[in-house]
Coordinates of C-alpha atoms in Angstrom, one line a residue:
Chain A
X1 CA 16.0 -5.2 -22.5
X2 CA 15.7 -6.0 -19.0
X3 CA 16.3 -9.1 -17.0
X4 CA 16.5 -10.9 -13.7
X5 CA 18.5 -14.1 -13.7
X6 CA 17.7 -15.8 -10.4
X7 CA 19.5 -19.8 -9.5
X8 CA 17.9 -23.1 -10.5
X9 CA 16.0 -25.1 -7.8
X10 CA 15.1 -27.1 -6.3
X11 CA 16.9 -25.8 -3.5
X12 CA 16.5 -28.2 -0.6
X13 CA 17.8 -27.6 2.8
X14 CA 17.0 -28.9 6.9
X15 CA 14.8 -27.1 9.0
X16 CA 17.0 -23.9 10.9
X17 CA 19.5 -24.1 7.7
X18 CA 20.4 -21.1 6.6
X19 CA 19.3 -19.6 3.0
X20 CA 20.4 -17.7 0.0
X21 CA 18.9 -17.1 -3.3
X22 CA 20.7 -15.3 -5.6
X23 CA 19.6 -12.9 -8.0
X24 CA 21.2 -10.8 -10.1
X25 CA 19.9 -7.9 -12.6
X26 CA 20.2 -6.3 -16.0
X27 CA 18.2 -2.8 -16.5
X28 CA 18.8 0.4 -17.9
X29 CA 18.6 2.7 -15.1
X30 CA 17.5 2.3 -11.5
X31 CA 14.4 -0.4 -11.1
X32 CA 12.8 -1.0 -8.1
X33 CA 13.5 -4.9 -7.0
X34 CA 11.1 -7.0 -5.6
X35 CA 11.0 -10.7 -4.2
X36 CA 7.5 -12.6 -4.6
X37 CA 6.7 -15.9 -2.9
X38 CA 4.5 -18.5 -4.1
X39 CA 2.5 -21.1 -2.0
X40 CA 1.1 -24.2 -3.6
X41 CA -2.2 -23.4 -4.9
X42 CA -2.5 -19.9 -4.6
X43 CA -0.6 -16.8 -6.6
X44 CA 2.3 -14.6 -6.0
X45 CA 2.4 -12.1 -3.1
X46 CA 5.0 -9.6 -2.1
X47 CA 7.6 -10.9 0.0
X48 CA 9.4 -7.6 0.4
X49 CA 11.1 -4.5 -1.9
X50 CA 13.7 -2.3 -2.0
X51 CA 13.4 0.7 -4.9
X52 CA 17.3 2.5 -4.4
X53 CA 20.7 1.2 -4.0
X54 CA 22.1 0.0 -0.3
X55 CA 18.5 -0.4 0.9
X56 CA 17.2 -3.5 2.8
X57 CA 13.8 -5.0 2.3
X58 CA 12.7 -7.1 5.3
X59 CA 9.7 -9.5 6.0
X60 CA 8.6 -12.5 7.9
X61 CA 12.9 -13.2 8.7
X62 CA 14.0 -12.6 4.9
X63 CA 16.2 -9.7 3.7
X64 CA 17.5 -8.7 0.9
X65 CA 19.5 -5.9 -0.6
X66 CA 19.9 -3.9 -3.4
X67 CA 23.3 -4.0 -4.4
X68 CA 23.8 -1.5 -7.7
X69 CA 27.2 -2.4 -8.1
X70 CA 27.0 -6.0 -8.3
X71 CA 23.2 -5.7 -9.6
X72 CA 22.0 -8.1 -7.2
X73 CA 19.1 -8.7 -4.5
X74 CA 20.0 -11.9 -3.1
X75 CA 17.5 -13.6 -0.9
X76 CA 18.6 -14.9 3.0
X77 CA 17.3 -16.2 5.8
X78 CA 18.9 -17.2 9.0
X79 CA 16.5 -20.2 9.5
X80 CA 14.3 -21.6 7.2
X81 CA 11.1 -23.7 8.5
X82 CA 9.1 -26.0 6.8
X83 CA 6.2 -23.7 6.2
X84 CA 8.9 -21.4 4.2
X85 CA 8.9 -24.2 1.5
X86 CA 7.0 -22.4 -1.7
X87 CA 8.4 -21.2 -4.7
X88 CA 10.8 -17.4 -4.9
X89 CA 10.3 -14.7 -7.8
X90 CA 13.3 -12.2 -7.8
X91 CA 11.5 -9.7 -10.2
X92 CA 12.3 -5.5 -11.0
X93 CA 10.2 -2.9 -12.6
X94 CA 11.9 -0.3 -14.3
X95 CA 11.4 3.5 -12.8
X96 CA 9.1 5.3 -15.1
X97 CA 8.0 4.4 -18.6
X98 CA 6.1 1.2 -19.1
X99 CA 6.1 0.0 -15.3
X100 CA 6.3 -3.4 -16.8
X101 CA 7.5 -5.8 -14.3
X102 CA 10.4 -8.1 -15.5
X103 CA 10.4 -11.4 -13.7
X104 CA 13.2 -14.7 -12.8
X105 CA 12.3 -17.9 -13.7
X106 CA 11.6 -18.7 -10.4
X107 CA 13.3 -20.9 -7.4
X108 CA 11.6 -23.8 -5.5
X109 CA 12.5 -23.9 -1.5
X110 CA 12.1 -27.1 -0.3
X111 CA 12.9 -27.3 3.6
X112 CA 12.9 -30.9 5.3
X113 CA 11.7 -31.4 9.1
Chain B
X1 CA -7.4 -11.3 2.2
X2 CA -7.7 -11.2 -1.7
X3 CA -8.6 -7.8 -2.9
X4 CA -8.1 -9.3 -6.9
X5 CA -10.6 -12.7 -7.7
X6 CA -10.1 -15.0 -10.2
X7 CA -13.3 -17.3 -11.3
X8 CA -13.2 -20.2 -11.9
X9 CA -10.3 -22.0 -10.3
X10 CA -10.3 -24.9 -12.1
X11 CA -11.7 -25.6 -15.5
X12 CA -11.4 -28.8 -17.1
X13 CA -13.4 -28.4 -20.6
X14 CA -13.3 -30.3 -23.9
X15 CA -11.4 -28.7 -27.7
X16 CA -13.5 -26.3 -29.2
X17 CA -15.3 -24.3 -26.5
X18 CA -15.1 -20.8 -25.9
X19 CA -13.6 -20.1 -22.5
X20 CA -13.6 -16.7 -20.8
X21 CA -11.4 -16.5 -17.5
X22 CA -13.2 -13.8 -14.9
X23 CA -10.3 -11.6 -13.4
X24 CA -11.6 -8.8 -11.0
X25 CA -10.1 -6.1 -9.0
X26 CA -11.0 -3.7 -6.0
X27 CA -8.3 -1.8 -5.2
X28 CA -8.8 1.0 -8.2
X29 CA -5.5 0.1 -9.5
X30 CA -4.5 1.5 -13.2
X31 CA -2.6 -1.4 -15.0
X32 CA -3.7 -5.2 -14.7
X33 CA -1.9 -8.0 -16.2
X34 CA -2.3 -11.8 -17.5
X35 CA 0.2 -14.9 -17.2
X36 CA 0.8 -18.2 -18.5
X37 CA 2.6 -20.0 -15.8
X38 CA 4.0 -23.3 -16.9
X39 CA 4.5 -26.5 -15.1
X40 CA 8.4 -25.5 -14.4
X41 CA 6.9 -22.2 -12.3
X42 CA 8.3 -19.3 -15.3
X43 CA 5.5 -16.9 -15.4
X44 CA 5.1 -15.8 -19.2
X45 CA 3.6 -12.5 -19.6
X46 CA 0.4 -13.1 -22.2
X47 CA -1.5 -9.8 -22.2
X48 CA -1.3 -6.4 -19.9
X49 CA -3.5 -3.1 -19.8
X50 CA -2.8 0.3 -18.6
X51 CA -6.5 1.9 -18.2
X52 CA -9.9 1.2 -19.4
X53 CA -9.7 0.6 -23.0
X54 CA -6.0 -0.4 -23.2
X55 CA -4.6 -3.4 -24.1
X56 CA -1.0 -4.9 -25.2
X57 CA 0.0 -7.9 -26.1
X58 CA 2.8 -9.2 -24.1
X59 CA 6.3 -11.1 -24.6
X60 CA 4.8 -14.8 -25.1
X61 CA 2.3 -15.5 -28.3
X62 CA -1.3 -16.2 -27.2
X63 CA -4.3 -17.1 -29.0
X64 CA -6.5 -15.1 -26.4
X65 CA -8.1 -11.9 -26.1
X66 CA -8.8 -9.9 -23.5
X67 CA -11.1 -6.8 -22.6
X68 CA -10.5 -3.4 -20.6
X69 CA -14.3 -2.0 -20.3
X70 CA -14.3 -1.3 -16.4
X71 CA -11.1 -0.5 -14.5
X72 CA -12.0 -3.2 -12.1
X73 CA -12.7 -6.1 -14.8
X74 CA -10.1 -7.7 -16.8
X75 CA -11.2 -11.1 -18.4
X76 CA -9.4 -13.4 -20.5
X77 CA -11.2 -15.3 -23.9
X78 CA -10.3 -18.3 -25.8
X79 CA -12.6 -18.5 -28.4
X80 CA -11.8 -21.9 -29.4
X81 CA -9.8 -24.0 -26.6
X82 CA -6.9 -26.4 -27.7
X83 CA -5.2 -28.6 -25.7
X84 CA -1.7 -26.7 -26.0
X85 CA -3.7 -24.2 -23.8
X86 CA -4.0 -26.2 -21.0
X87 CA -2.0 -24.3 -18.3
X88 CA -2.3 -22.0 -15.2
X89 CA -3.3 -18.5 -15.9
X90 CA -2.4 -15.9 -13.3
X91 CA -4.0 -12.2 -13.0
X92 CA -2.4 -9.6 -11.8
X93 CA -3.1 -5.5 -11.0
X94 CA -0.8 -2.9 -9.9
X95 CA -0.8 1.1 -9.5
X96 CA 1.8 3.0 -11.1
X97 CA 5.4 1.5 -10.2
X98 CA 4.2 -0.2 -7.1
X99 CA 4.5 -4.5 -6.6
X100 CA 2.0 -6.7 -8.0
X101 CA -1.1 -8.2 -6.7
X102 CA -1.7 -11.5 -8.0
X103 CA -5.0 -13.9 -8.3
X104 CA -4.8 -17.0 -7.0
X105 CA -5.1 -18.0 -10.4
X106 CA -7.4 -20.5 -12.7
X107 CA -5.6 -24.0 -13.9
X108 CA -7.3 -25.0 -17.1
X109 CA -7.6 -28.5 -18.8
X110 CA -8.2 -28.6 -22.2
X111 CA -9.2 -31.9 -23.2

């Protein structure tokens, strides 16, 4: 079956660091791949997506691209702030069929002033 | 702004009692979802529906139930809470292939 293997946190870095989550993929076709952030306290929201190979999602300074022929979608950011400190879902849902999103296990950013 | 609600955010409730977890939606979307999110963050999918008057069981085990009546209405029941169910339980609703939207979920305490 599908599944997104994401890297362990917590990942802790300074203020303006610079930041990469990686991701990487299994799936039988050609998902769509998402990145979700979660605050403390609240649920997941969409952080951005990208649903074919070579294309860049972008949002709020983070980009990421789907790379078919390393199966990745690895997270960066030139400069992290503090407020960027949550937890990051690298999930895909499979094109057609059950639309059943598979998701990592999740990676906590912890930025320092 | 949330367009999916989740009631009650935080139940703390003793073994035994039946629990239903309100999960609401207003953006007419087909498929809506529950999760178990444990303490290390992993979000376990528990239950999932495609349309009114479907529902699946999903990859983790769960002692709950859930109900598809309204498109917009997806709640949760524990007929008789036990402490192992003490966790955070997300909601979720989606159209078609699009990305999820998410709850802000309900942390229950089973004492």
């Amino acid at each position: 079956g599908d599944s997104v293997t994401q890297m362990e946190g917590p990942v802790t870095l300074s203020e303006e660091a610079f930041l990469t989550i990686n991701c990487t993929y299994t799936a039988t076709g050609y998902p769509s791949l998402f990145w979700y952030v979660q605050y403390p306290g609240e649920g997941l929201q969409l952080l951005l997506k990208a649903t074919k190979a070579d294309d860049k999602g972008s949002n709020k300074g983070f980009e990421a691209t789907y790379r078919k022929e390393t199966t990745s979608f690895h997270l960066e950011k030139g400069s992290v702030q503090v407020s960027d400190s949550a937890v990051y879902f690298c999930a895909l849902t499979p094109r057609g069929g059950s639309y059943i999103p598979t998701f990592g296990r999740g990676t906590s950013l912890i930025v320092h002033p | 702004e949330a367009d999916i609600y989740q009631t009650p955010r935080y139940l703390v409730i003793g073994t035994g009692k039946k629990i239903t977890l309100e999960c609401s939606q207003t953006m007419g979307h087909d498929k809506m979802y529950w999760y178990q999110q444990d303490p290390g963050m992993e979000l376990h999918l528990i239950h999932y529906s495609y349309g009114v008057n479907s529902t699946e069981k999903g990859d983790l085990s769960s002692e709950s139930t859930v109900s598809r009546i309204r498109t917009e209405h997806f709640p949760l029941t524990l007929e008789s809470a036990r402490p192992s169910h003490t966790s955070q339980y997300l909601c979720a609703s989606s159209f078609g292939g699009q990305p999820q939207h998410f709850g802000d979920g309900t942390r229950l305490s089973i004492l």
